[in-house]
Amino acid sequence: MEFAERVHAVEPAAPFVISNLVSELEEQEDADIVDLSVGQPDVETPQHVIDATKDALDAGHTTYTPSNGLLSLRESIAGYLQDRFDLDYGPENIIATPGGKHALYETLQAIVDPGDEVIVIDPVWSSYEPMVKLAGGEAVHVGTAPYDFQLEPALDDLEAAVSDDTALIMLNSPNNPSGMVFSEAAFEGVRDIAVEYDLPVLSDEIYAELLYGDKEQRSLATYDGMMERTITINGFSKTFSMTGYRLGFMAAPTDHTTQAGKVHSHSVSCASNFVQRAGIEALENTDIDAFTGDMMETFEARRDLLVDLLEERDINVMVPEGAFYVMFEIDSDDDMEYCKDAVREAGVGLVPGQAFNTPGYVRASLVETESRIQEGIDRLEDAGFL
């Protein structure tokens, strides 16, 4: 068979390359892997959400829904965004998608024409550039590694990256993979650039509820001039530990939801009916502060342990401010091979920095217990990886 050039232009998602290798070794060789590669909380979905899922199935909610999502779900999402982030959206501004990932994909398909440029901030989540390429566009990278993964010092680089072909800026804070939270000055700088050059901005805020300590972050759409040009992406996977439910959403001006809704209706039809009803339950009846507070207390202890272990070994590491990842430098010319070898020889799963266009680093997820994180670092050191 002959395949489309756009498919040849992308590679399988690197995190899944490592997680697939982990699964293969665990299943075929019964290996014990300290898996720090996976991007999902090791926290049970709230029981009341699980019960609501069962109730929805028992009630026969296994049919199609309106393409953009149940009105009751979109109303709940709008209420959540108003209550938690001071965002004034109505249900007409919401599309419920099978995971936040598809909200990203639909946005790029709706905005990007062949030959368009999309500005992304490195380290960038591994699916951003492939999604841009699948839409026919080209990713233009703005690096933050020289600035300790912060965007504010890179604002001049961001503005310099704007061209007549720029169609969109993609922003992700709290950031996957670095865990950094961009400053208010950084968001203001993005706002100034977007307004001056009349550009839309996709703001991926999937980790917005997962902040350490007193750290805060305003939603980009709340800044002057940004409501009409921001596509806010969020979902249920991280905040409610519902990764397998595959339920996300976009919130945007109606001209965008109208056009992205076409892509949505012709690709996935709708998010699953019973899953949407579980989403309503999550939004309406979860004590979010308590649930995420407990989660982040656990992740903070793990973060502090991992950072201390790395710093004790004179490894360069930035202290994350949100999400549940830690990036650190490694001494290797090929971080993908480093990570594959680390799984095979040390029994530790990590994601290579090249997956995030930041070679020379790896990402560790804080999804193992403190004792397992300690064991993972000991294994890496004993096997000569640290």
GROMACS .gro file of C-alpha atoms in nm:
model
  386
    1MET     CA    1   0.000   0.000   0.000
    2GLU     CA    2   0.098   0.362  -0.048
    3PHE     CA    3   0.032   0.590   0.246
    4ALA     CA    4  -0.024   0.963   0.277
    5GLU     CA    5   0.281   1.184   0.321
    6ARG     CA    6   0.125   1.337   0.633
    7VAL     CA    7   0.136   0.994   0.802
    8HIS     CA    8   0.497   0.937   0.699
    9ALA     CA    9   0.579   1.279   0.849
   10VAL     CA   10   0.503   1.163   1.206
   11GLU     CA   11   0.637   0.893   1.436
   12PRO     CA   12   0.454   0.695   1.706
   13ALA     CA   13   0.420   0.889   2.032
   14ALA     CA   14   0.748   0.839   2.221
   15PRO     CA   15   0.586   0.796   2.564
   16PHE     CA   16   0.396   0.499   2.424
   17VAL     CA   17   0.717   0.354   2.279
   18ILE     CA   18   0.850   0.332   2.633
   19SER     CA   19   0.524   0.226   2.799
   20ASN     CA   20   0.479  -0.045   2.535
   21LEU     CA   21   0.830  -0.171   2.609
   22VAL     CA   22   0.751  -0.169   2.982
   23SER     CA   23   0.431  -0.369   2.921
   24GLU     CA   24   0.614  -0.614   2.696
   25LEU     CA   25   0.881  -0.686   2.957
   26GLU     CA   26   0.626  -0.712   3.239
   27GLU     CA   27   0.399  -0.949   3.045
   28GLN     CA   28   0.651  -1.163   2.859
   29GLU     CA   29   0.937  -1.177   3.107
   30ASP     CA   30   0.754  -1.105   3.434
   31ALA     CA   31   0.997  -0.816   3.488
   32ASP     CA   32   0.963  -0.580   3.783
   33ILE     CA   33   0.966  -0.229   3.634
   34VAL     CA   34   0.963   0.095   3.833
   35ASP     CA   35   0.750   0.269   3.573
   36LEU     CA   36   0.799   0.646   3.583
   37SER     CA   37   0.692   0.686   3.221
   38VAL     CA   38   0.314   0.685   3.243
   39GLY     CA   39   0.122   1.014   3.243
   40GLN     CA   40  -0.171   0.927   3.464
   41PRO     CA   41  -0.229   0.968   3.838
   42ASP     CA   42  -0.203   0.652   4.047
   43VAL     CA   43  -0.525   0.758   4.220
   44GLU     CA   44  -0.858   0.580   4.202
   45THR     CA   45  -1.142   0.751   4.020
   46PRO     CA   46  -1.384   0.886   4.285
   47GLN     CA   47  -1.625   0.612   4.387
   48HIS     CA   48  -1.933   0.826   4.328
   49VAL     CA   49  -1.820   0.875   3.965
   50ILE     CA   50  -1.776   0.500   3.921
   51ASP     CA   51  -2.122   0.444   4.071
   52ALA     CA   52  -2.271   0.706   3.836
   53THR     CA   53  -2.107   0.526   3.541
   54LYS     CA   54  -2.272   0.200   3.641
   55ASP     CA   55  -2.605   0.372   3.695
   56ALA     CA   56  -2.585   0.532   3.350
   57LEU     CA   57  -2.518   0.195   3.189
   58ASP     CA   58  -2.799   0.033   3.384
   59ALA     CA   59  -3.031   0.313   3.274
   60GLY     CA   60  -2.954   0.239   2.910
   61HIS     CA   61  -2.747   0.550   2.834
   62THR     CA   62  -2.556   0.369   2.561
   63THR     CA   63  -2.688   0.563   2.261
   64TYR     CA   64  -2.560   0.860   2.066
   65THR     CA   65  -2.586   1.206   2.219
   66PRO     CA   66  -2.590   1.545   2.046
   67SER     CA   67  -2.254   1.570   1.871
   68ASN     CA   68  -2.108   1.849   2.086
   69GLY     CA   69  -2.222   1.675   2.403
   70LEU     CA   70  -2.523   1.655   2.630
   71LEU     CA   71  -2.659   1.999   2.709
   72SER     CA   72  -2.652   1.913   3.078
   73LEU     CA   73  -2.280   1.827   3.056
   74ARG     CA   74  -2.195   2.142   2.862
   75GLU     CA   75  -2.387   2.347   3.120
   76SER     CA   76  -2.194   2.175   3.398
   77ILE     CA   77  -1.863   2.244   3.222
   78ALA     CA   78  -1.957   2.610   3.175
   79GLY     CA   79  -2.047   2.634   3.544
   80TYR     CA   80  -1.721   2.468   3.643
   81LEU     CA   81  -1.516   2.708   3.431
   82GLN     CA   82  -1.702   3.004   3.579
   83ASP     CA   83  -1.665   2.887   3.939
   84ARG     CA   84  -1.305   2.770   3.922
   85PHE     CA   85  -1.145   2.999   3.661
   86ASP     CA   86  -1.377   3.300   3.624
   87LEU     CA   87  -1.442   3.213   3.259
   88ASP     CA   88  -1.775   3.327   3.117
   89TYR     CA   89  -1.867   3.054   2.869
   90GLY     CA   90  -2.211   2.923   2.779
   91PRO     CA   91  -2.295   2.570   2.663
   92GLU     CA   92  -2.274   2.691   2.301
   93ASN     CA   93  -1.904   2.757   2.362
   94ILE     CA   94  -1.832   2.399   2.472
   95ILE     CA   95  -1.757   2.079   2.282
   96ALA     CA   96  -1.720   1.760   2.487
   97THR     CA   97  -1.459   1.537   2.324
   98PRO     CA   98  -1.323   1.184   2.371
   99GLY     CA   99  -1.029   1.309   2.576
  100GLY     CA  100  -0.859   1.646   2.581
  101LYS     CA  101  -0.628   1.514   2.310
  102HIS     CA  102  -0.907   1.512   2.056
  103ALA     CA  103  -1.001   1.869   2.147
  104LEU     CA  104  -0.645   1.963   2.050
  105TYR     CA  105  -0.669   1.765   1.728
  106GLU     CA  106  -1.003   1.916   1.628
  107THR     CA  107  -0.875   2.267   1.696
  108LEU     CA  108  -0.574   2.221   1.470
  109GLN     CA  109  -0.785   2.065   1.197
  110ALA     CA  110  -1.023   2.360   1.214
  111ILE     CA  111  -0.756   2.633   1.207
  112VAL     CA  112  -0.445   2.512   1.026
  113ASP     CA  113  -0.413   2.508   0.646
  114PRO     CA  114  -0.128   2.339   0.457
  115GLY     CA  115   0.178   2.559   0.483
  116ASP     CA  116   0.063   2.739   0.798
  117GLU     CA  117   0.296   2.775   1.093
  118VAL     CA  118   0.204   2.696   1.452
  119ILE     CA  119   0.423   2.824   1.734
  120VAL     CA  120   0.487   2.572   2.013
  121ILE     CA  121   0.681   2.621   2.337
  122ASP     CA  122   0.956   2.369   2.417
  123PRO     CA  123   0.958   2.144   2.605
  124VAL     CA  124   0.637   2.064   2.420
  125TRP     CA  125   0.403   1.774   2.481
  126SER     CA  126   0.487   1.496   2.237
  127SER     CA  127   0.163   1.504   2.035
  128TYR     CA  128   0.157   1.876   1.952
  129GLU     CA  129   0.393   1.872   1.655
  130PRO     CA  130   0.253   1.552   1.502
  131MET     CA  131  -0.097   1.700   1.523
  132VAL     CA  132   0.028   2.014   1.348
  133LYS     CA  133   0.186   1.803   1.075
  134LEU     CA  134  -0.129   1.594   1.032
  135ALA     CA  135  -0.315   1.920   0.968
  136GLY     CA  136  -0.059   2.012   0.701
  137GLY     CA  137   0.118   2.275   0.908
  138GLU     CA  138   0.469   2.329   1.036
  139ALA     CA  139   0.562   2.362   1.402
  140VAL     CA  140   0.788   2.656   1.489
  141HIS     CA  141   0.966   2.593   1.819
  142VAL     CA  142   1.046   2.844   2.091
  143GLY     CA  143   1.280   2.696   2.349
  144THR     CA  144   1.275   2.759   2.724
  145ALA     CA  145   1.548   2.518   2.838
  146PRO     CA  146   1.804   2.803   2.859
  147TYR     CA  147   1.562   2.985   3.092
  148ASP     CA  148   1.494   2.704   3.340
  149PHE     CA  149   1.183   2.610   3.140
  150GLN     CA  150   1.015   2.944   3.204
  151LEU     CA  151   0.842   3.133   2.922
  152GLU     CA  152   0.879   3.491   3.042
  153PRO     CA  153   1.249   3.523   2.945
  154ALA     CA  154   1.166   3.372   2.603
  155LEU     CA  155   0.895   3.623   2.509
  156ASP     CA  156   1.125   3.805   2.266
  157ASP     CA  157   1.197   3.469   2.100
  158LEU     CA  158   0.824   3.404   2.085
  159GLU     CA  159   0.755   3.735   1.913
  160ALA     CA  160   1.044   3.677   1.672
  161ALA     CA  161   0.887   3.344   1.575
  162VAL     CA  162   0.571   3.516   1.449
  163SER     CA  163   0.551   3.540   1.070
  164ASP     CA  164   0.293   3.608   0.802
  165ASP     CA  165   0.230   3.232   0.798
  166THR     CA  166   0.158   3.200   1.172
  167ALA     CA  167  -0.190   3.059   1.227
  168LEU     CA  168  -0.185   2.973   1.596
  169ILE     CA  169   0.015   2.979   1.918
  170MET     CA  170  -0.005   2.668   2.139
  171LEU     CA  171   0.049   2.712   2.512
  172ASN     CA  172   0.057   2.451   2.788
  173SER     CA  173   0.079   2.553   3.154
  174PRO     CA  174   0.116   2.385   3.398
  175ASN     CA  175   0.349   2.224   3.151
  176ASN     CA  176   0.387   1.863   3.051
  177PRO     CA  177   0.670   1.758   3.067
  178SER     CA  178   0.851   2.020   3.278
  179GLY     CA  179   0.589   2.083   3.547
  180MET     CA  180   0.657   2.456   3.521
  181VAL     CA  181   0.379   2.712   3.567
  182PHE     CA  182   0.421   3.016   3.346
  183SER     CA  183   0.418   3.350   3.525
  184GLU     CA  184   0.151   3.617   3.499
  185ALA     CA  185   0.403   3.831   3.312
  186ALA     CA  186   0.450   3.547   3.064
  187PHE     CA  187   0.076   3.523   3.007
  188GLU     CA  188   0.055   3.899   2.966
  189GLY     CA  189   0.335   3.878   2.711
  190VAL     CA  190   0.152   3.610   2.516
  191ARG     CA  191  -0.160   3.829   2.530
  192ASP     CA  192   0.030   4.130   2.395
  193ILE     CA  193   0.174   3.928   2.106
  194ALA     CA  194  -0.158   3.762   2.024
  195VAL     CA  195  -0.345   4.093   2.021
  196GLU     CA  196  -0.077   4.281   1.826
  197TYR     CA  197  -0.054   4.018   1.553
  198ASP     CA  198  -0.422   3.916   1.569
  199LEU     CA  199  -0.350   3.551   1.646
  200PRO     CA  200  -0.558   3.283   1.816
  201VAL     CA  201  -0.402   3.096   2.108
  202LEU     CA  202  -0.473   2.740   2.215
  203SER     CA  203  -0.429   2.727   2.593
  204ASP     CA  204  -0.396   2.369   2.714
  205GLU     CA  205  -0.493   2.387   3.082
  206ILE     CA  206  -0.545   2.018   3.150
  207TYR     CA  207  -0.325   2.042   3.463
  208ALA     CA  208  -0.471   2.371   3.589
  209GLU     CA  209  -0.604   2.214   3.911
  210LEU     CA  210  -0.275   2.039   3.990
  211LEU     CA  211  -0.059   2.308   4.149
  212TYR     CA  212   0.188   2.278   4.435
  213GLY     CA  213   0.165   2.485   4.752
  214ASP     CA  214   0.035   2.837   4.703
  215LYS     CA  215   0.108   2.847   4.331
  216GLU     CA  216  -0.170   3.006   4.125
  217GLN     CA  217  -0.242   3.045   3.757
  218ARG     CA  218  -0.506   3.253   3.583
  219SER     CA  219  -0.671   3.110   3.276
  220LEU     CA  220  -0.538   3.282   2.964
  221ALA     CA  221  -0.887   3.371   2.838
  222THR     CA  222  -0.941   3.598   3.142
  223TYR     CA  223  -0.675   3.843   3.022
  224ASP     CA  224  -0.793   4.155   2.838
  225GLY     CA  225  -0.844   4.089   2.470
  226MET     CA  226  -0.810   3.710   2.501
  227MET     CA  227  -1.163   3.579   2.548
  228GLU     CA  228  -1.238   3.621   2.179
  229ARG     CA  229  -0.912   3.461   2.062
  230THR     CA  230  -0.847   3.178   2.311
  231ILE     CA  231  -0.936   2.811   2.276
  232THR     CA  232  -0.920   2.666   2.628
  233ILE     CA  233  -0.855   2.292   2.649
  234ASN     CA  234  -0.925   2.092   2.962
  235GLY     CA  235  -1.068   1.759   3.068
  236PHE     CA  236  -1.137   1.499   3.332
  237SER     CA  237  -0.831   1.275   3.304
  238LYS     CA  238  -0.600   1.452   3.547
  239THR     CA  239  -0.823   1.651   3.782
  240PHE     CA  240  -1.061   1.360   3.847
  241SER     CA  241  -0.820   1.072   3.769
  242MET     CA  242  -1.045   0.955   3.485
  243THR     CA  243  -0.783   0.886   3.215
  244GLY     CA  244  -0.954   0.576   3.078
  245TYR     CA  245  -1.289   0.751   3.047
  246ARG     CA  246  -1.152   0.959   2.760
  247LEU     CA  247  -1.349   1.275   2.829
  248GLY     CA  248  -1.221   1.624   2.760
  249PHE     CA  249  -1.354   1.951   2.630
  250MET     CA  250  -1.275   2.273   2.454
  251ALA     CA  251  -1.421   2.611   2.546
  252ALA     CA  252  -1.399   2.878   2.280
  253PRO     CA  253  -1.584   3.150   2.088
  254THR     CA  254  -1.881   3.014   1.898
  255ASP     CA  255  -1.719   3.070   1.559
  256HIS     CA  256  -1.453   2.820   1.662
  257THR     CA  257  -1.690   2.566   1.817
  258THR     CA  258  -1.901   2.585   1.501
  259GLN     CA  259  -1.608   2.500   1.275
  260ALA     CA  260  -1.436   2.256   1.510
  261GLY     CA  261  -1.777   2.097   1.562
  262LYS     CA  262  -1.774   1.994   1.196
  263VAL     CA  263  -1.448   1.805   1.248
  264HIS     CA  264  -1.593   1.656   1.565
  265SER     CA  265  -1.913   1.534   1.403
  266HIS     CA  266  -1.731   1.377   1.108
  267SER     CA  267  -1.461   1.208   1.315
  268VAL     CA  268  -1.593   1.082   1.649
  269SER     CA  269  -1.966   1.169   1.628
  270CYS     CA  270  -1.982   1.230   2.003
  271ALA     CA  271  -1.822   1.135   2.331
  272SER     CA  272  -1.972   0.822   2.489
  273ASN     CA  273  -2.313   0.882   2.644
  274PHE     CA  274  -2.256   0.708   2.979
  275VAL     CA  275  -1.910   0.868   3.007
  276GLN     CA  276  -2.062   1.213   2.965
  277ARG     CA  277  -2.302   1.138   3.250
  278ALA     CA  278  -2.010   1.031   3.466
  279GLY     CA  279  -1.852   1.366   3.379
  280ILE     CA  280  -2.159   1.549   3.507
  281GLU     CA  281  -2.134   1.358   3.833
  282ALA     CA  282  -1.763   1.443   3.864
  283LEU     CA  283  -1.825   1.814   3.813
  284GLU     CA  284  -2.140   1.844   4.022
  285ASN     CA  285  -2.058   1.624   4.321
  286THR     CA  286  -1.682   1.613   4.374
  287ASP     CA  287  -1.511   1.824   4.639
  288ILE     CA  288  -1.241   1.924   4.393
  289ASP     CA  289  -1.023   2.105   4.646
  290ALA     CA  290  -1.022   1.804   4.876
  291PHE     CA  291  -0.967   1.548   4.599
  292THR     CA  292  -0.688   1.734   4.421
  293GLY     CA  293  -0.545   1.855   4.751
  294ASP     CA  294  -0.489   1.500   4.870
  295MET     CA  295  -0.346   1.406   4.531
  296MET     CA  296  -0.104   1.698   4.522
  297GLU     CA  297   0.007   1.641   4.881
  298THR     CA  298   0.115   1.293   4.775
  299PHE     CA  299   0.279   1.416   4.456
  300GLU     CA  300   0.458   1.695   4.643
  301ALA     CA  301   0.622   1.449   4.881
  302ARG     CA  302   0.732   1.238   4.584
  303ARG     CA  303   0.852   1.544   4.394
  304ASP     CA  304   1.061   1.662   4.686
  305LEU     CA  305   1.211   1.317   4.732
  306LEU     CA  306   1.301   1.277   4.365
  307VAL     CA  307   1.447   1.627   4.339
  308ASP     CA  308   1.657   1.565   4.652
  309LEU     CA  309   1.781   1.230   4.520
  310LEU     CA  310   1.883   1.386   4.190
  311GLU     CA  311   2.046   1.691   4.347
  312GLU     CA  312   2.244   1.465   4.580
  313ARG     CA  313   2.393   1.315   4.264
  314ASP     CA  314   2.471   1.661   4.116
  315ILE     CA  315   2.210   1.620   3.844
  316ASN     CA  316   2.055   1.935   3.700
  317VAL     CA  317   1.683   1.937   3.779
  318MET     CA  318   1.417   2.209   3.796
  319VAL     CA  319   1.165   2.193   4.080
  320PRO     CA  320   0.819   2.153   3.921
  321GLU     CA  321   0.541   2.391   4.024
  322GLY     CA  322   0.248   2.188   3.894
  323ALA     CA  323   0.139   1.861   3.728
  324PHE     CA  324   0.321   1.541   3.834
  325TYR     CA  325   0.641   1.527   3.631
  326VAL     CA  326   1.008   1.602   3.687
  327MET     CA  327   1.255   1.665   3.404
  328PHE     CA  328   1.625   1.619   3.458
  329GLU     CA  329   1.939   1.625   3.249
  330ILE     CA  330   2.123   1.309   3.148
  331ASP     CA  331   2.468   1.242   3.009
  332SER     CA  332   2.378   1.076   2.680
  333ASP     CA  333   2.384   1.162   2.311
  334ASP     CA  334   2.064   0.965   2.248
  335ASP     CA  335   1.801   0.996   2.518
  336MET     CA  336   1.564   0.753   2.344
  337GLU     CA  337   1.821   0.474   2.354
  338TYR     CA  338   1.906   0.580   2.710
  339CYS     CA  339   1.541   0.529   2.810
  340LYS     CA  340   1.508   0.198   2.626
  341ASP     CA  341   1.825   0.070   2.791
  342ALA     CA  342   1.710   0.199   3.130
  343VAL     CA  343   1.397  -0.016   3.100
  344ARG     CA  344   1.585  -0.325   2.985
  345GLU     CA  345   1.895  -0.300   3.208
  346ALA     CA  346   1.777  -0.111   3.517
  347GLY     CA  347   1.405  -0.187   3.515
  348VAL     CA  348   1.307   0.182   3.520
  349GLY     CA  349   1.067   0.350   3.278
  350LEU     CA  350   1.143   0.711   3.174
  351VAL     CA  351   1.042   0.922   2.873
  352PRO     CA  352   1.316   1.072   2.652
  353GLY     CA  353   1.347   1.448   2.620
  354GLN     CA  354   1.352   1.425   2.240
  355ALA     CA  355   0.983   1.337   2.265
  356PHE     CA  356   0.934   1.694   2.388
  357ASN     CA  357   1.187   1.852   2.149
  358THR     CA  358   1.425   1.891   2.445
  359PRO     CA  359   1.702   1.634   2.391
  360GLY     CA  360   1.943   1.568   2.672
  361TYR     CA  361   1.667   1.539   2.931
  362VAL     CA  362   1.427   1.270   3.049
  363ARG     CA  363   1.087   1.297   3.213
  364ALA     CA  364   0.994   1.104   3.525
  365SER     CA  365   0.631   1.080   3.632
  366LEU     CA  366   0.554   1.091   4.003
  367VAL     CA  367   0.320   0.793   3.982
  368GLU     CA  368   0.509   0.544   4.196
  369THR     CA  369   0.532   0.540   4.575
  370GLU     CA  370   0.822   0.712   4.750
  371SER     CA  371   0.988   0.377   4.822
  372ARG     CA  372   0.961   0.278   4.455
  373ILE     CA  373   1.100   0.615   4.343
  374GLN     CA  374   1.395   0.562   4.578
  375GLU     CA  375   1.438   0.212   4.436
  376GLY     CA  376   1.420   0.345   4.080
  377ILE     CA  377   1.698   0.597   4.140
  378ASP     CA  378   1.909   0.332   4.313
  379ARG     CA  379   1.861   0.100   4.017
  380LEU     CA  380   1.960   0.371   3.768
  381GLU     CA  381   2.270   0.452   3.971
  382ASP     CA  382   2.371   0.088   4.018
  383ALA     CA  383   2.333   0.023   3.644
  384GLY     CA  384   2.545   0.327   3.554
  385PHE     CA  385   2.266   0.552   3.423
  386LEU     CA  386   2.323   0.823   3.686
   0.00000   0.00000   0.00000
